[in-house]
Amino acid sequence: MNARYRWLLVVLFAIAMAWVEAAVVFYLRVLIDRIHPYQLDPLPSSVGLGRAELLREAATMLMLGCVGWLAGSNWRSRFGYLLLVFGVWDILYYVFLALLSGWPDSLLAWDILFLIPVPWWGPVLAPLSVAVLMVMVGAAITQFDLWPRSRAWMASLCGVMLALYSFTADTLSALGGGLRAVREVLPASFNWPLFGAAILLMAVPLTDMLWCRRMKTSSGSQLKQRVGKLSSNRGRQ
């Protein structure tokens, strides 16, 4: 199977899974009256769906990981396909959820992004930005056989940690008050400067790959020119 066909199959899986995810979330939010998730107690304990929802989220991550593993032929390509399928799935999840429920009606609408290990909060634009970056990095790895240098990955890891903190800062600060306090967290503002720094750091691997590719292409062109000149000079002699 060539790389383009494999890439197409991974994207098709991500599209189908995004629809399933959006439909499940739509059903759940209708059931608990959370079409607009920016409300206290995002998953009411009285409904009794907490454990099922946590396990569903964990199962979703496992499914995405399995697709990346099966699509790749080595650990680098597997990681690239994981980024690709995750990014496409996340982007289309919001697209399909908007078609089903009319939400989100704005890229700045607040969403509860994840529940493991604590609730993650953020405007829709934030996870979409991360997802777009994941698709670009995944495509570069899987379709162009590029790989960033280790220092680029270290910068990206720092960015990931900053992004995670920007999503969970409010709930982490409420942990001292117990589970009830965490459930009642409703962020009033998002730390865009911190998240912007996180995105820039997470984009370092992509920038590094593109730079190395450009330098390699430039070096190859210069080498061809030198070989051409040498051949021309020998022909004249």
mmCIF file of N, CA and C in Angstrom, residues 93-152:
data_model
loop_
_atom_site.group_PDB
_atom_site.id
_atom_site.type_symbol
_atom_site.label_atom_id
_atom_site.label_comp_id
_atom_site.label_asym_id
_atom_site.label_seq_id
_atom_site.Cartn_x
_atom_site.Cartn_y
_atom_site.Cartn_z
ATOM 1 N N TYR A 93 -14.894 16.831 14.301
ATOM 2 C CA TYR A 93 -15.811 16.655 15.430
ATOM 3 C C TYR A 93 -16.600 17.942 15.672
ATOM 4 N N TYR A 94 -15.902 19.063 15.685
ATOM 5 C CA TYR A 94 -16.592 20.336 15.900
ATOM 6 C C TYR A 94 -17.474 20.707 14.713
ATOM 7 N N VAL A 95 -17.013 20.397 13.505
ATOM 8 C CA VAL A 95 -17.830 20.670 12.321
ATOM 9 C C VAL A 95 -19.142 19.886 12.383
ATOM 10 N N PHE A 96 -19.043 18.599 12.673
ATOM 11 C CA PHE A 96 -20.243 17.747 12.719
ATOM 12 C C PHE A 96 -21.140 18.101 13.906
ATOM 13 N N LEU A 97 -20.538 18.460 15.037
ATOM 14 C CA LEU A 97 -21.335 18.833 16.201
ATOM 15 C C LEU A 97 -22.129 20.108 15.915
ATOM 16 N N ALA A 98 -21.523 21.028 15.173
ATOM 17 C CA ALA A 98 -22.235 22.245 14.786
ATOM 18 C C ALA A 98 -23.404 21.924 13.864
ATOM 19 N N LEU A 99 -23.217 20.960 12.964
ATOM 20 C CA LEU A 99 -24.301 20.567 12.064
ATOM 21 C C LEU A 99 -25.441 19.892 12.822
ATOM 22 N N LEU A 100 -25.111 19.113 13.843
ATOM 23 C CA LEU A 100 -26.117 18.376 14.597
ATOM 24 C C LEU A 100 -26.875 19.242 15.600
ATOM 25 N N SER A 101 -26.149 20.136 16.265
ATOM 26 C CA SER A 101 -26.741 20.846 17.395
ATOM 27 C C SER A 101 -26.790 22.363 17.252
ATOM 28 N N GLY A 102 -26.094 22.900 16.262
ATOM 29 C CA GLY A 102 -26.017 24.351 16.155
ATOM 30 C C GLY A 102 -24.951 24.958 17.044
ATOM 31 N N TRP A 103 -24.248 24.119 17.794
ATOM 32 C CA TRP A 103 -23.128 24.557 18.639
ATOM 33 C C TRP A 103 -21.874 23.821 18.207
ATOM 34 N N PRO A 104 -20.718 24.503 18.175
ATOM 35 C CA PRO A 104 -20.466 25.891 18.586
ATOM 36 C C PRO A 104 -20.923 26.906 17.541
ATOM 37 N N ASP A 105 -21.437 28.012 18.026
ATOM 38 C CA ASP A 105 -21.861 29.090 17.140
ATOM 39 C C ASP A 105 -20.780 30.144 16.973
ATOM 40 N N SER A 106 -19.648 29.919 17.632
ATOM 41 C CA SER A 106 -18.519 30.841 17.541
ATOM 42 C C SER A 106 -17.243 30.085 17.877
ATOM 43 N N LEU A 107 -16.143 30.496 17.263
ATOM 44 C CA LEU A 107 -14.855 29.875 17.579
ATOM 45 C C LEU A 107 -14.386 30.231 18.982
ATOM 46 N N LEU A 108 -14.997 31.242 19.577
ATOM 47 C CA LEU A 108 -14.625 31.653 20.930
ATOM 48 C C LEU A 108 -15.561 31.081 21.987
ATOM 49 N N ALA A 109 -16.502 30.216 21.563
ATOM 50 C CA ALA A 109 -17.404 29.574 22.521
ATOM 51 C C ALA A 109 -16.617 28.649 23.441
ATOM 52 N N TRP A 110 -16.936 28.683 24.726
ATOM 53 C CA TRP A 110 -16.247 27.833 25.697
ATOM 54 C C TRP A 110 -16.711 26.382 25.557
ATOM 55 N N ASP A 111 -15.753 25.482 25.704
ATOM 56 C CA ASP A 111 -16.080 24.060 25.654
ATOM 57 C C ASP A 111 -15.313 23.334 26.747
ATOM 58 N N ILE A 112 -15.902 22.272 27.247
ATOM 59 C CA ILE A 112 -15.166 21.386 28.142
ATOM 60 C C ILE A 112 -14.534 20.326 27.255
ATOM 61 N N LEU A 113 -13.216 20.359 27.164
ATOM 62 C CA LEU A 113 -12.493 19.602 26.150
ATOM 63 C C LEU A 113 -12.251 18.150 26.535
ATOM 64 N N PHE A 114 -12.052 17.918 27.798
ATOM 65 C CA PHE A 114 -11.659 16.587 28.246
ATOM 66 C C PHE A 114 -11.952 16.494 29.733
ATOM 67 N N LEU A 115 -12.049 15.280 30.250
ATOM 68 C CA LEU A 115 -12.353 15.086 31.667
ATOM 69 C C LEU A 115 -11.247 14.353 32.416
ATOM 70 N N ILE A 116 -10.227 13.878 31.704
ATOM 71 C CA ILE A 116 -9.168 13.079 32.310
ATOM 72 C C ILE A 116 -7.895 13.910 32.427
ATOM 73 N N PRO A 117 -7.267 14.050 33.599
ATOM 74 C CA PRO A 117 -7.736 13.566 34.916
ATOM 75 C C PRO A 117 -8.657 14.572 35.606
ATOM 76 N N VAL A 118 -8.656 15.815 35.073
ATOM 77 C CA VAL A 118 -9.573 16.850 35.567
ATOM 78 C C VAL A 118 -10.197 17.513 34.344
ATOM 79 N N PRO A 119 -11.305 18.225 34.500
ATOM 80 C CA PRO A 119 -11.913 18.890 33.349
ATOM 81 C C PRO A 119 -10.982 19.921 32.707
ATOM 82 N N TRP A 120 -10.935 19.897 31.373
ATOM 83 C CA TRP A 120 -10.178 20.876 30.596
ATOM 84 C C TRP A 120 -11.179 21.866 30.003
ATOM 85 N N TRP A 121 -10.913 23.164 30.162
ATOM 86 C CA TRP A 121 -11.772 24.195 29.607
ATOM 87 C C TRP A 121 -10.983 25.052 28.619
ATOM 88 N N GLY A 122 -11.669 25.487 27.573
ATOM 89 C CA GLY A 122 -11.027 26.392 26.631
ATOM 90 C C GLY A 122 -11.959 26.788 25.503
ATOM 91 N N PRO A 123 -11.735 27.938 24.877
ATOM 92 C CA PRO A 123 -12.504 28.310 23.685
ATOM 93 C C PRO A 123 -12.243 27.325 22.559
ATOM 94 N N VAL A 124 -13.222 27.099 21.717
ATOM 95 C CA VAL A 124 -13.108 26.121 20.635
ATOM 96 C C VAL A 124 -11.898 26.399 19.746
ATOM 97 N N LEU A 125 -11.583 27.666 19.562
ATOM 98 C CA LEU A 125 -10.451 28.026 18.706
ATOM 99 C C LEU A 125 -9.140 27.414 19.191
ATOM 100 N N ALA A 126 -8.999 27.245 20.503
ATOM 101 C CA ALA A 126 -7.747 26.728 21.061
ATOM 102 C C ALA A 126 -7.483 25.275 20.645
ATOM 103 N N PRO A 127 -8.387 24.331 20.916
ATOM 104 C CA PRO A 127 -8.119 22.950 20.470
ATOM 105 C C PRO A 127 -8.062 22.825 18.947
ATOM 106 N N LEU A 128 -8.823 23.660 18.231
ATOM 107 C CA LEU A 128 -8.756 23.607 16.772
ATOM 108 C C LEU A 128 -7.384 24.029 16.273
ATOM 109 N N SER A 129 -6.781 25.013 16.929
ATOM 110 C CA SER A 129 -5.434 25.442 16.543
ATOM 111 C C SER A 129 -4.425 24.316 16.722
ATOM 112 N N VAL A 130 -4.552 23.613 17.849
ATOM 113 C CA VAL A 130 -3.667 22.470 18.103
ATOM 114 C C VAL A 130 -3.905 21.378 17.067
ATOM 115 N N ALA A 131 -5.173 21.131 16.733
ATOM 116 C CA ALA A 131 -5.509 20.074 15.772
ATOM 117 C C ALA A 131 -4.953 20.374 14.385
ATOM 118 N N VAL A 132 -5.060 21.618 13.943
ATOM 119 C CA VAL A 132 -4.514 22.000 12.640
ATOM 120 C C VAL A 132 -3.002 21.778 12.616
ATOM 121 N N LEU A 133 -2.333 22.152 13.687
ATOM 122 C CA LEU A 133 -0.890 21.952 13.776
ATOM 123 C C LEU A 133 -0.543 20.466 13.751
ATOM 124 N N MET A 134 -1.343 19.643 14.426
ATOM 125 C CA MET A 134 -1.112 18.200 14.424
ATOM 126 C C MET A 134 -1.238 17.614 13.024
ATOM 127 N N VAL A 135 -2.225 18.072 12.275
ATOM 128 C CA VAL A 135 -2.405 17.584 10.907
ATOM 129 C C VAL A 135 -1.196 17.955 10.047
ATOM 130 N N MET A 136 -0.706 19.169 10.189
ATOM 131 C CA MET A 136 0.433 19.626 9.390
ATOM 132 C C MET A 136 1.703 18.843 9.727
ATOM 133 N N VAL A 137 1.944 18.639 11.020
ATOM 134 C CA VAL A 137 3.135 17.879 11.426
ATOM 135 C C VAL A 137 3.004 16.420 11.001
ATOM 136 N N GLY A 138 1.812 15.845 11.203
ATOM 137 C CA GLY A 138 1.587 14.461 10.805
ATOM 138 C C GLY A 138 1.755 14.253 9.320
ATOM 139 N N ALA A 139 1.267 15.194 8.513
ATOM 140 C CA ALA A 139 1.407 15.089 7.057
ATOM 141 C C ALA A 139 2.871 15.197 6.642
ATOM 142 N N ALA A 140 3.610 16.088 7.292
ATOM 143 C CA ALA A 140 5.023 16.242 6.956
ATOM 144 C C ALA A 140 5.811 14.962 7.238
ATOM 145 N N ILE A 141 5.470 14.305 8.344
ATOM 146 C CA ILE A 141 6.177 13.075 8.719
ATOM 147 C C ILE A 141 5.796 11.914 7.807
ATOM 148 N N THR A 142 4.499 11.757 7.565
ATOM 149 C CA THR A 142 4.027 10.562 6.840
ATOM 150 C C THR A 142 4.113 10.688 5.328
ATOM 151 N N GLN A 143 3.981 11.900 4.803
ATOM 152 C CA GLN A 143 3.953 12.056 3.350
ATOM 153 C C GLN A 143 5.280 12.502 2.759
ATOM 154 N N PHE A 144 6.107 13.161 3.556
ATOM 155 C CA PHE A 144 7.376 13.674 3.031
ATOM 156 C C PHE A 144 8.576 13.080 3.747
ATOM 157 N N ASP A 145 8.311 12.124 4.639
ATOM 158 C CA ASP A 145 9.380 11.414 5.342
ATOM 159 C C ASP A 145 10.336 12.383 6.035
ATOM 160 N N LEU A 146 9.785 13.391 6.690
ATOM 161 C CA LEU A 146 10.596 14.363 7.420
ATOM 162 C C LEU A 146 10.552 14.030 8.906
ATOM 163 N N TRP A 147 11.560 14.473 9.606
ATOM 164 C CA TRP A 147 11.602 14.262 11.050
ATOM 165 C C TRP A 147 12.424 15.380 11.682
ATOM 166 N N PRO A 148 11.872 16.064 12.686
ATOM 167 C CA PRO A 148 12.601 17.178 13.301
ATOM 168 C C PRO A 148 13.735 16.701 14.200
ATOM 169 N N ARG A 149 14.627 17.618 14.478
ATOM 170 C CA ARG A 149 15.729 17.305 15.379
ATOM 171 C C ARG A 149 15.243 17.258 16.834
ATOM 172 N N SER A 150 16.036 16.645 17.689
ATOM 173 C CA SER A 150 15.614 16.395 19.070
ATOM 174 C C SER A 150 15.328 17.694 19.824
ATOM 175 N N ARG A 151 16.091 18.739 19.566
ATOM 176 C CA ARG A 151 15.854 19.993 20.278
ATOM 177 C C ARG A 151 14.509 20.613 19.898
ATOM 178 N N ALA A 152 14.075 20.347 18.671
ATOM 179 C CA ALA A 152 12.757 20.828 18.251
ATOM 180 C C ALA A 152 11.658 20.103 19.025
#
